[in-house]
PDB file of C-alpha atoms in Angstrom:
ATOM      1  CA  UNK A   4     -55.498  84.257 173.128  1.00  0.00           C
ATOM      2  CA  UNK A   5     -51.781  83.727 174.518  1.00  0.00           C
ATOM      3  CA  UNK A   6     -50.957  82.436 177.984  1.00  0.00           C
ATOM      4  CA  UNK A   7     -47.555  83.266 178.730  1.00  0.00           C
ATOM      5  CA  UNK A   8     -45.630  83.903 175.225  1.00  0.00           C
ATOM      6  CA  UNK A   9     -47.640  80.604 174.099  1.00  0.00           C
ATOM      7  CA  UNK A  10     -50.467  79.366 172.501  1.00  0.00           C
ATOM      8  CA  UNK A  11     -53.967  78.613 174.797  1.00  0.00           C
ATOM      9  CA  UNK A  12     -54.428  74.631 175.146  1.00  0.00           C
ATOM     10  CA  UNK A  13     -51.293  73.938 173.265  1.00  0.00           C
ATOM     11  CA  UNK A  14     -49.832  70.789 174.192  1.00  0.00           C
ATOM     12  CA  UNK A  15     -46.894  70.633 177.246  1.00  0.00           C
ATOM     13  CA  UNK A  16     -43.471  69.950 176.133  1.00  0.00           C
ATOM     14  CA  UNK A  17     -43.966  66.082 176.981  1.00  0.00           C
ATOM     15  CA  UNK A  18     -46.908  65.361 175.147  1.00  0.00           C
ATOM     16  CA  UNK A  19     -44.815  67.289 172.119  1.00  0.00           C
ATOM     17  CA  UNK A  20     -41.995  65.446 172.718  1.00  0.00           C
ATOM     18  CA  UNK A  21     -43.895  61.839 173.057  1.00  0.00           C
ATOM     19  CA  UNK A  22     -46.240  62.426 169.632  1.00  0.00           C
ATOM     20  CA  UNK A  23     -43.303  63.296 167.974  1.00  0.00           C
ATOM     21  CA  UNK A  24     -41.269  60.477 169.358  1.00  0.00           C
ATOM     22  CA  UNK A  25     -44.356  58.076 168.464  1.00  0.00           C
ATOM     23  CA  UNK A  26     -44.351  59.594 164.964  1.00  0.00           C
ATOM     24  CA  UNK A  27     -40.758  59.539 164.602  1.00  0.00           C
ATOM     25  CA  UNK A  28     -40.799  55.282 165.722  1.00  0.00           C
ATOM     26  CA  UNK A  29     -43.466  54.592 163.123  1.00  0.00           C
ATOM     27  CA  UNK A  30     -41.507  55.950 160.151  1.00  0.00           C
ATOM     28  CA  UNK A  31     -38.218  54.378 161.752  1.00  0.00           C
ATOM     29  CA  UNK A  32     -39.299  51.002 162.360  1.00  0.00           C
ATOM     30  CA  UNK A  33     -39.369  50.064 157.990  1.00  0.00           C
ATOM     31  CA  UNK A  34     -36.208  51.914 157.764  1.00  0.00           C
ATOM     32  CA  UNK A  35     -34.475  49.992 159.923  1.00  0.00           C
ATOM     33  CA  UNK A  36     -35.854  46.959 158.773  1.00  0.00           C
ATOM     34  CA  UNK A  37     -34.466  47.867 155.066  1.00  0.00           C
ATOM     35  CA  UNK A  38     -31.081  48.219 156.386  1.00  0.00           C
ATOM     36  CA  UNK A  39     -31.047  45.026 158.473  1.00  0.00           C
ATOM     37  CA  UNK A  40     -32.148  43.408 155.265  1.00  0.00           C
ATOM     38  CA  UNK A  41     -29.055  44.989 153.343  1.00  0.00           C
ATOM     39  CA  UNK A  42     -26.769  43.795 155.456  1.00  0.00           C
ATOM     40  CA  UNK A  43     -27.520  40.101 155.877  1.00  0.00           C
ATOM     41  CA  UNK A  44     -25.104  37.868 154.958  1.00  0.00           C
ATOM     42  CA  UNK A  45     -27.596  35.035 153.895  1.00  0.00           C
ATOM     43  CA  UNK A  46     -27.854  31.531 155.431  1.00  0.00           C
ATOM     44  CA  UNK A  47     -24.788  31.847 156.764  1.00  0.00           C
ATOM     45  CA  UNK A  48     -26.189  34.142 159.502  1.00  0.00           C
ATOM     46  CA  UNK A  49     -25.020  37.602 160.481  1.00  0.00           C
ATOM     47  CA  UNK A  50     -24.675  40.933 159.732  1.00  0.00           C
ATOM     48  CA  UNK A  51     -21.555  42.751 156.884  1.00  0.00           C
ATOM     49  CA  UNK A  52     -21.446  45.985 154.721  1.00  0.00           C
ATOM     50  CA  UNK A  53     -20.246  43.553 151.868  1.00  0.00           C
ATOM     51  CA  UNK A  54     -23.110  44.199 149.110  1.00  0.00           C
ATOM     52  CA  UNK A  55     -22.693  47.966 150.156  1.00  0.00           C
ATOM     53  CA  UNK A  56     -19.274  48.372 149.606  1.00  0.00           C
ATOM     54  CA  UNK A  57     -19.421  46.106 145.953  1.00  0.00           C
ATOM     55  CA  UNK A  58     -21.994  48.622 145.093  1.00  0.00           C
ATOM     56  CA  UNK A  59     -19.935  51.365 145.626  1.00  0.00           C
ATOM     57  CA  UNK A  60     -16.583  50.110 144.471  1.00  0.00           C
ATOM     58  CA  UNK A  61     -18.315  48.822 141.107  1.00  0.00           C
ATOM     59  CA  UNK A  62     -19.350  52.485 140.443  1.00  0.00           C
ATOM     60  CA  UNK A  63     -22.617  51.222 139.786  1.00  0.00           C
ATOM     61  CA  UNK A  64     -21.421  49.383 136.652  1.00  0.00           C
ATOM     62  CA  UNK A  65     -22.804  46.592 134.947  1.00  0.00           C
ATOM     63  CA  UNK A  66     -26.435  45.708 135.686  1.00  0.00           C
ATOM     64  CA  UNK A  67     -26.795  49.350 138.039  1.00  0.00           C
ATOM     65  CA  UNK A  68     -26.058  51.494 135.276  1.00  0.00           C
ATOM     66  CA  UNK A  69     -29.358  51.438 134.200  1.00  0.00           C
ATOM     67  CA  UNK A  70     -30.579  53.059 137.858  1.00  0.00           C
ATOM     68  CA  UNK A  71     -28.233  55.937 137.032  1.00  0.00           C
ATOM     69  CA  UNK A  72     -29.634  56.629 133.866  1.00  0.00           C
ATOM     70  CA  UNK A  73     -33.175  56.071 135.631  1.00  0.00           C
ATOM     71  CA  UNK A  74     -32.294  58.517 138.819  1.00  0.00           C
ATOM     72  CA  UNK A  75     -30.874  61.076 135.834  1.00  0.00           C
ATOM     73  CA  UNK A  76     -34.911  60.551 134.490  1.00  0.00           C
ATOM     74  CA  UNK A  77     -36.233  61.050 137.334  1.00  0.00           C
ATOM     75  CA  UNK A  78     -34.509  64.520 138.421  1.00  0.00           C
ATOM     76  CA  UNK A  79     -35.492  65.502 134.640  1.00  0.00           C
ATOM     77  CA  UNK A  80     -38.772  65.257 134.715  1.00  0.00           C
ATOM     78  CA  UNK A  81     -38.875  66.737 138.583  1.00  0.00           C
ATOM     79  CA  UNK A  82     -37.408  69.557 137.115  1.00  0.00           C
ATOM     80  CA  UNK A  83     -39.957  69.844 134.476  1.00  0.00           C
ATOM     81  CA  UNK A  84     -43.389  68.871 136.543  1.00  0.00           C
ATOM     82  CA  UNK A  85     -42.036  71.817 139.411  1.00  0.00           C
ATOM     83  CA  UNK A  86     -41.051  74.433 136.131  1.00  0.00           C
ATOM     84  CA  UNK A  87     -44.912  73.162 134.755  1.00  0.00           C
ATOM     85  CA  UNK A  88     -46.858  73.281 138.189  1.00  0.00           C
ATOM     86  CA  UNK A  89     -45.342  76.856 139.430  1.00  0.00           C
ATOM     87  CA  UNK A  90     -45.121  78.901 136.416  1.00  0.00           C
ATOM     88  CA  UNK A  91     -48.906  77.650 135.348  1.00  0.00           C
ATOM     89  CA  UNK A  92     -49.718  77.379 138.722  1.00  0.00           C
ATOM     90  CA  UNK A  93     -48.395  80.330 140.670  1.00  0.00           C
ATOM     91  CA  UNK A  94     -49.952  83.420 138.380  1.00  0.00           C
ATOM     92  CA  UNK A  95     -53.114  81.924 137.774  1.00  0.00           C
ATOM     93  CA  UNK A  96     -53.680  81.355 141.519  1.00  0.00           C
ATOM     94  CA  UNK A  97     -52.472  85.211 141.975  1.00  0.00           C
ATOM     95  CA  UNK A  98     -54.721  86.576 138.877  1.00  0.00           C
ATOM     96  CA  UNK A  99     -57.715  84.626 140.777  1.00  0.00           C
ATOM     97  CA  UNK A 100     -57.339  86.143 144.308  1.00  0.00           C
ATOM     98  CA  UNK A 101     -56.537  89.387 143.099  1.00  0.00           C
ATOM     99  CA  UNK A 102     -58.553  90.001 140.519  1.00  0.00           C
ATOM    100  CA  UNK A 103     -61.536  87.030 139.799  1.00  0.00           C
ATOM    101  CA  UNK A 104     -61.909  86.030 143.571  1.00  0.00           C
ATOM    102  CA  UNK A 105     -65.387  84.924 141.977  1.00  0.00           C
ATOM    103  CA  UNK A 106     -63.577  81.929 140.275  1.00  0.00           C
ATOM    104  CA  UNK A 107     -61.675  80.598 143.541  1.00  0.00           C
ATOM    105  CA  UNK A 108     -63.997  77.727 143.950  1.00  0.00           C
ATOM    106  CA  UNK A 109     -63.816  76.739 140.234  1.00  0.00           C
ATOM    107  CA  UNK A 110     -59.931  76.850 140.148  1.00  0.00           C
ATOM    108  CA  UNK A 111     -60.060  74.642 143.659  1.00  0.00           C
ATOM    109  CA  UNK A 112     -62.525  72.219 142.250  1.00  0.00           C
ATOM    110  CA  UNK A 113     -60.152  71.892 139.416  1.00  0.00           C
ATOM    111  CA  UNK A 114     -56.787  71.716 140.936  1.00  0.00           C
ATOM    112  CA  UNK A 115     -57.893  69.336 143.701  1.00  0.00           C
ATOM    113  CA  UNK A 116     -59.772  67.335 140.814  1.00  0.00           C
ATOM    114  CA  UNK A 117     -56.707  64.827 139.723  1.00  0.00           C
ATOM    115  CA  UNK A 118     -56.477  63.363 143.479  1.00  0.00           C
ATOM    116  CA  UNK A 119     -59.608  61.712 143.213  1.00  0.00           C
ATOM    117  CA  UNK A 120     -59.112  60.492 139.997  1.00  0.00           C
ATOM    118  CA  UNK A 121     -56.788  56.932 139.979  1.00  0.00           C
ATOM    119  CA  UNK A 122     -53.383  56.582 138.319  1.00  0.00           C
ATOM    120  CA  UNK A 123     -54.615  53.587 136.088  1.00  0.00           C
ATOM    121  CA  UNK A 124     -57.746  55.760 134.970  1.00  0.00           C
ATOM    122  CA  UNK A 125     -55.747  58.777 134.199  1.00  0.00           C
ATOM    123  CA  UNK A 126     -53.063  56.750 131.789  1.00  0.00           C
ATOM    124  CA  UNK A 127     -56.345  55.290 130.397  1.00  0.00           C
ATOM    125  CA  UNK A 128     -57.111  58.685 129.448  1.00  0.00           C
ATOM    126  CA  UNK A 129     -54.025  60.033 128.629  1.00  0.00           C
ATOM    127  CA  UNK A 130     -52.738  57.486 126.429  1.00  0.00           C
ATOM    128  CA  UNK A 131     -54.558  58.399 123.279  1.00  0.00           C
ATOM    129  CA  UNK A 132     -53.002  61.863 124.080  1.00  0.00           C
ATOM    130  CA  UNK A 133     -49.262  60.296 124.326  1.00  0.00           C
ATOM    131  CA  UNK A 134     -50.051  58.652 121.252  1.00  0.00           C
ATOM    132  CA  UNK A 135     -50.699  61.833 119.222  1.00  0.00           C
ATOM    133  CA  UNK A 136     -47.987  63.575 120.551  1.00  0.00           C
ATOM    134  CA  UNK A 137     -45.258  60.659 120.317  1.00  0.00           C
ATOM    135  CA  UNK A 138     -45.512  61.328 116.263  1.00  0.00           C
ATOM    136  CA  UNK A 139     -45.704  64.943 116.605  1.00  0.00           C
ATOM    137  CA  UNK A 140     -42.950  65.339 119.297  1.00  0.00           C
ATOM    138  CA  UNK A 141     -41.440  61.621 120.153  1.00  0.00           C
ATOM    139  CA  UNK A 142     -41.808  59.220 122.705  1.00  0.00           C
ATOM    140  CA  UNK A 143     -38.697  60.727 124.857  1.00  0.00           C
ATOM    141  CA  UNK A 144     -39.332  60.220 128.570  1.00  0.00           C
ATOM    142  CA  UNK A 145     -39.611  63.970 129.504  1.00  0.00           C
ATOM    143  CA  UNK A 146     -42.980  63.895 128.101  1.00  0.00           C
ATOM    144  CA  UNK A 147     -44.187  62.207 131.668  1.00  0.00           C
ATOM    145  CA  UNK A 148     -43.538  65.474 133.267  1.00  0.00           C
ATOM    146  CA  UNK A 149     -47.130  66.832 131.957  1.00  0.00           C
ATOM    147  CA  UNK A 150     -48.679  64.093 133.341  1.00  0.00           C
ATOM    148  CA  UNK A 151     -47.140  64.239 136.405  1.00  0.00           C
ATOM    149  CA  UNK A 152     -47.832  68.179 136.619  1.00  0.00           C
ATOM    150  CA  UNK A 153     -51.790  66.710 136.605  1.00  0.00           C
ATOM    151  CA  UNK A 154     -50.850  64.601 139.832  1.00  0.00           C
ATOM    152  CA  UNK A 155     -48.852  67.125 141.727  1.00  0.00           C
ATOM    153  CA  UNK A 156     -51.651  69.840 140.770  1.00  0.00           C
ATOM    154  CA  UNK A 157     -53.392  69.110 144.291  1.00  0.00           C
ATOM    155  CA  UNK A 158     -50.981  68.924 146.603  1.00  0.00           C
ATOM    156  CA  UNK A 159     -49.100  71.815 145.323  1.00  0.00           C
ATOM    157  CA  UNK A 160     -52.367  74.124 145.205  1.00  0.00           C
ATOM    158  CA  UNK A 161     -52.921  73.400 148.699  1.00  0.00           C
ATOM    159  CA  UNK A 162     -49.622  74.154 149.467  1.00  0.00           C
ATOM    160  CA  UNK A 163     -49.625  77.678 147.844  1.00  0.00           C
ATOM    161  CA  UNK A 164     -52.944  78.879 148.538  1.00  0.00           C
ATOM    162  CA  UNK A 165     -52.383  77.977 152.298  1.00  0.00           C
ATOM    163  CA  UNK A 166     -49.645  80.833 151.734  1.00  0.00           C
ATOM    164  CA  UNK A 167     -51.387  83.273 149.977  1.00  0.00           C
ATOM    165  CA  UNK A 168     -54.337  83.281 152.551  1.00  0.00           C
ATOM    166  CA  UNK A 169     -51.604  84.207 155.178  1.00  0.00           C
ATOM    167  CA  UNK A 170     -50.038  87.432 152.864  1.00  0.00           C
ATOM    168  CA  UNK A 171     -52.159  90.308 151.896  1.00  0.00           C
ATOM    169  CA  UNK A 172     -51.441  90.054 148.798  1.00  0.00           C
ATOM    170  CA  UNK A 173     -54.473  92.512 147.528  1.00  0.00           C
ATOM    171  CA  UNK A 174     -52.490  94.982 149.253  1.00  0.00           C
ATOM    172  CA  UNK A 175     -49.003  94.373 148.316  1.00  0.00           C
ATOM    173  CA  UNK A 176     -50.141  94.612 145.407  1.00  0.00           C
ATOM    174  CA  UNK A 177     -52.147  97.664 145.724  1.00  0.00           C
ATOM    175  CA  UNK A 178     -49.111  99.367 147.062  1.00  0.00           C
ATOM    176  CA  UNK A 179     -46.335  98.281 144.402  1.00  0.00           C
ATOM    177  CA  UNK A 180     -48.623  98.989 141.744  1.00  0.00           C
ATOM    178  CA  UNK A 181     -49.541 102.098 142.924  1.00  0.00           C
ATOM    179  CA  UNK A 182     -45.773 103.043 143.114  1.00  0.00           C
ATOM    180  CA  UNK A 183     -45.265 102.336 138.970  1.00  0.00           C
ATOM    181  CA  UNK A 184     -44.193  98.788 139.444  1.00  0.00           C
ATOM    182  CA  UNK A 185     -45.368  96.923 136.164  1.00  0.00           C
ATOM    183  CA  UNK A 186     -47.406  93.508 136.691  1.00  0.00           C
ATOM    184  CA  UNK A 187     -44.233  90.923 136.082  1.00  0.00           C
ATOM    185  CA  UNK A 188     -42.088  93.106 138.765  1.00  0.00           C
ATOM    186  CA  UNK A 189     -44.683  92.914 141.172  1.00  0.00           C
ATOM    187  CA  UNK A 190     -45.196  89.258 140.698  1.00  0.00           C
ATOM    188  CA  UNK A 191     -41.469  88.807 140.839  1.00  0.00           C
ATOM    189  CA  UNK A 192     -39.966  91.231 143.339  1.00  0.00           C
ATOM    190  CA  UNK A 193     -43.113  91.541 145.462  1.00  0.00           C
ATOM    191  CA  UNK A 194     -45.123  88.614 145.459  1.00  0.00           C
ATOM    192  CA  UNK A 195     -42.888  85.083 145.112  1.00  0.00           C
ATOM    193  CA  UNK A 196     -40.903  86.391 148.144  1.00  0.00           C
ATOM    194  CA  UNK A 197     -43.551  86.888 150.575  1.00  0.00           C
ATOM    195  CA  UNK A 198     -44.715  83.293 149.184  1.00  0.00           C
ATOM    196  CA  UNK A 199     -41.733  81.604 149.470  1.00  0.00           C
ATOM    197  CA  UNK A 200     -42.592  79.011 151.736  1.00  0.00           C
ATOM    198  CA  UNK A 201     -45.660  77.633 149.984  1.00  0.00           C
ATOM    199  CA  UNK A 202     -43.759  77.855 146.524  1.00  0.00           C
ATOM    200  CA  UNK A 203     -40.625  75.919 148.266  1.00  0.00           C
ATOM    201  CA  UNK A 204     -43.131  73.754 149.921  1.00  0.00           C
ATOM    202  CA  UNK A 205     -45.242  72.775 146.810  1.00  0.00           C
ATOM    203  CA  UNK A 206     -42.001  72.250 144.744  1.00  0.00           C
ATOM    204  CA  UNK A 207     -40.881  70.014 147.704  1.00  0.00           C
ATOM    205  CA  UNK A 208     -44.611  67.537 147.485  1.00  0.00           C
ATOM    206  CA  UNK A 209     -43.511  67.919 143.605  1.00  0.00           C
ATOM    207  CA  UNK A 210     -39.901  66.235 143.547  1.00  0.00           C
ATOM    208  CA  UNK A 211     -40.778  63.783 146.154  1.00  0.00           C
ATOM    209  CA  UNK A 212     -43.779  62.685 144.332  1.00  0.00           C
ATOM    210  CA  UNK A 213     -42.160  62.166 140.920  1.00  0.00           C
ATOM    211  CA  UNK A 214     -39.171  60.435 142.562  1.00  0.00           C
ATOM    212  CA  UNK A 215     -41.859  58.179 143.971  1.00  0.00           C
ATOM    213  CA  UNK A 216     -43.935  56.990 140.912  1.00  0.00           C
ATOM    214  CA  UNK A 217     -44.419  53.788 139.561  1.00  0.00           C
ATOM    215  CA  UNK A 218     -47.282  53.517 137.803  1.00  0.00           C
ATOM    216  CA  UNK A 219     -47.819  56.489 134.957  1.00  0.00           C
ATOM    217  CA  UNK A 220     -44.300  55.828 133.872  1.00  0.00           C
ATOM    218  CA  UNK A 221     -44.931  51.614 134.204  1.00  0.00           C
ATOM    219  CA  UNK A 222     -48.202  51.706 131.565  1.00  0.00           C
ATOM    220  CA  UNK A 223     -46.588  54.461 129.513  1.00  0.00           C
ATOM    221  CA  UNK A 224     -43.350  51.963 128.942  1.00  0.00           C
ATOM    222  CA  UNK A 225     -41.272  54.845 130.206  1.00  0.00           C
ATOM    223  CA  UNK A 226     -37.937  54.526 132.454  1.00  0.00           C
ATOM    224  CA  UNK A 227     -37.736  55.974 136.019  1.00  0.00           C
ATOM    225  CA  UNK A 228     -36.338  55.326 139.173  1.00  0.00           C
ATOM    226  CA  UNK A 229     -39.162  52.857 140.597  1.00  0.00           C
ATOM    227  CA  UNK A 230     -39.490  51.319 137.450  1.00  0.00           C
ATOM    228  CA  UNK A 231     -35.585  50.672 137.080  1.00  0.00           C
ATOM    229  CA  UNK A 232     -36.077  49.663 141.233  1.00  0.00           C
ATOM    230  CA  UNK A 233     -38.648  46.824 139.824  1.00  0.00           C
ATOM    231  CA  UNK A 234     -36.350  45.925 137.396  1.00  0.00           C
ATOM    232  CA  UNK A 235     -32.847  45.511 139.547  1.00  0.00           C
ATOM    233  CA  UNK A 236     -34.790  43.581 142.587  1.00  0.00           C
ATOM    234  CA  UNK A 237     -35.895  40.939 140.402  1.00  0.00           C
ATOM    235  CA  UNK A 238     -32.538  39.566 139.824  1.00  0.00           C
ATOM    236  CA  UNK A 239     -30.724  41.647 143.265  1.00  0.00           C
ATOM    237  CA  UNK A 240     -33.637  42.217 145.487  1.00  0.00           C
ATOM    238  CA  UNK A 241     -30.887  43.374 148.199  1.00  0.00           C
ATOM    239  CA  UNK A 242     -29.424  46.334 146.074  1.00  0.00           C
ATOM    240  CA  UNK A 243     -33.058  47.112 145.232  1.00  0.00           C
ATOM    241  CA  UNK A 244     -33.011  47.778 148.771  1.00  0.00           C
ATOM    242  CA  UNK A 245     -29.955  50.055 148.947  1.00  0.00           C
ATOM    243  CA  UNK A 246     -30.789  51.957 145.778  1.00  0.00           C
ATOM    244  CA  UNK A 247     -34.234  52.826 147.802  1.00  0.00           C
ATOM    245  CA  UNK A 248     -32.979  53.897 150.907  1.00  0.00           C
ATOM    246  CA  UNK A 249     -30.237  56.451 149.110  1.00  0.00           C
ATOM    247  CA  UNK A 250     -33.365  57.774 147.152  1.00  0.00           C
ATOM    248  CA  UNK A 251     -34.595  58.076 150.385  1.00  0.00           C
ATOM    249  CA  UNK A 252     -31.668  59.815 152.383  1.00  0.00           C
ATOM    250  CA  UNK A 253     -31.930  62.315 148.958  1.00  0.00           C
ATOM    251  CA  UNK A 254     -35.191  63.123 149.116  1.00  0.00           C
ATOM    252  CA  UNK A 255     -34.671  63.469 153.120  1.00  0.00           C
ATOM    253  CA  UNK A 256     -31.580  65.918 152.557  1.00  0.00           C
ATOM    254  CA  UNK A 257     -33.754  67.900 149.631  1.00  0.00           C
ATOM    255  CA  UNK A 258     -36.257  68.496 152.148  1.00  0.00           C
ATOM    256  CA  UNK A 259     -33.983  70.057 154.687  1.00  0.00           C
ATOM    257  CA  UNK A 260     -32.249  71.961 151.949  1.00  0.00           C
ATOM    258  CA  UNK A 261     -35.925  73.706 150.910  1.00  0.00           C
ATOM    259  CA  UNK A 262     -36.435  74.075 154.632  1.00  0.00           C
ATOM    260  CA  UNK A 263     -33.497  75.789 154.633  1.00  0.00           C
ATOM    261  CA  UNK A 264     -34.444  78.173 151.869  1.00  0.00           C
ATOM    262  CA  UNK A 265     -38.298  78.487 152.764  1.00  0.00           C
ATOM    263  CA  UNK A 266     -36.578  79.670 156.599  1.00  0.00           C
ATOM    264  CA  UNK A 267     -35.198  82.941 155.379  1.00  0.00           C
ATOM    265  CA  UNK A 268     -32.478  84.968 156.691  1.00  0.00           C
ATOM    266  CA  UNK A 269     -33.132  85.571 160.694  1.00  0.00           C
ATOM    267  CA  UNK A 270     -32.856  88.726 162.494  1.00  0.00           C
ATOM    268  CA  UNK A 271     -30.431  89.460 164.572  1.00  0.00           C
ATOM    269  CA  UNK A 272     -31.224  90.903 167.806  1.00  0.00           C
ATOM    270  CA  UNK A 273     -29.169  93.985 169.133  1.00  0.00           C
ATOM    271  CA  UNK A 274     -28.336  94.948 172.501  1.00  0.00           C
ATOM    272  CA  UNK A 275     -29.491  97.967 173.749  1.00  0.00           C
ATOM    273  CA  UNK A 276     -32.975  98.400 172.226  1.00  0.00           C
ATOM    274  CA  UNK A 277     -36.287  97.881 173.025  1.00  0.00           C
TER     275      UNK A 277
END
């Protein structure tokens, strides 16, 4: 029931604007701290932009080339875990509702599955895997991106399926099909639009969570960002710090991009109708 154009019991515009602000402190108050930290000048007291600017005039030369070869890892295999997660992902969740709604809990049980389930554990378990397939295939570094399309596999089901329970997608369906459409151009001119959002928004979890891992790639003896992070703040824990907050102003501008793209073109309003 709507009161006035809004919502029943929804929050007033101050309580809104004082959870958010709360919200918005707590994730400020490290982030500030990094950059205070980045900009002290040492026992000399004081504050200077002097290890920024040498990072940035050195190109990132010398000791820091290694993070750009590391970043360059990292947006490979966050390619490859979002290509993995939706195009295994997306059509079995589809085939499921539409047409084995039986097997929804199975699928669930199975996608949600890897959360509970430790990093440490799951390189236990998948080492003896990465072994066999290092002879068969090599030991490059995109071979992470299958294990990190197991760690992503909950939070991007959630974010899908929280889609497709707001489409009718049994009728859209229905309807294109019933028009001559064949199964791949319903999927793709019918189905991943109306789903946008959730596929923009599970691709979103996906990139921020391989940017963000430490540990597969650490026990594997693979190279990503974190682990080239570890590496650079044990001699230059300050750039360490400077390298992490531009991965996270990128991740921060990737999410507004997606929002962007998940907001779809608006519709303009014209005068004179009803």
């Amino acid at each position: 029931m709507s009161i006035a154009g809004g919502v029943a019991h929804a929050p007033s515009r101050v309580t809104r604007t004082a959870i958010l602000g709360a919200i918005g402190l707590i994730f400020a108050i490290p982030i500030v701290a990094m950059v205070e930290f980045t900009l002290r000048k040492g026992l000399d007291g004081g504050h200077d932009f002097s290890r920024w600017t040498t990072l940035f005039e050195s190109g990132f030369a010398g000791p820091y080339r290694s993070v750009l070869t590391a970043l360059g890892n990292s947006l490979a295999l966050a390619i490859g875990t979002v290509a993995i997660v939706l195009l295994l992902l997306v059509p079995t969740m589809l085939l499921v509702h539409i047409r084995f709604p039986q097997l929804r809990r199975a699928l669930e049980f199975i996608c949600i599955l890897p959360i509970t389930i430790p990093a440490i554990v799951l390189v236990v378990g998948l080492a003896p895997v990465y072994a066999v397939m290092a002879r068969l295939f090599g030991s490059g570094v995109w071979t992470l991106a299958f294990a990190y399309g197991i760690t992503v596999l909950p939070f991007a089901y959630r974010a899908i399926q929280s889609n497709i329970d707001g489409v009718d997608v049994k009728t859209l369906t229905e309807a294109a099909r019933t028009l001559g459409a064949s199964w791949l151009s319903v999927l793709v001119h019918v189905l991943v639009p109306n789903l946008r959002r959730g596929i923009l928004a599970g691709a979103f979890i996906a990139v921020a969570v391989v940017l963000g891992e430490f540990t597969i790639a650490s026990l594997l003896n693979r190279i990503n960002l974190q682990t080239a992070l570890v590496v650079v703040s044990k001699t230059d824990p300050y750039t360490a710090v400077i390298l992490s907050l531009l991965a996270l102003i990128f991740a921060f501008g990737l999410l507004l991009l997606i929002g962007k793209l998940g907001s779809g073109p608006r519709v303009r309003s014209v005068k004179g109708t009803t």
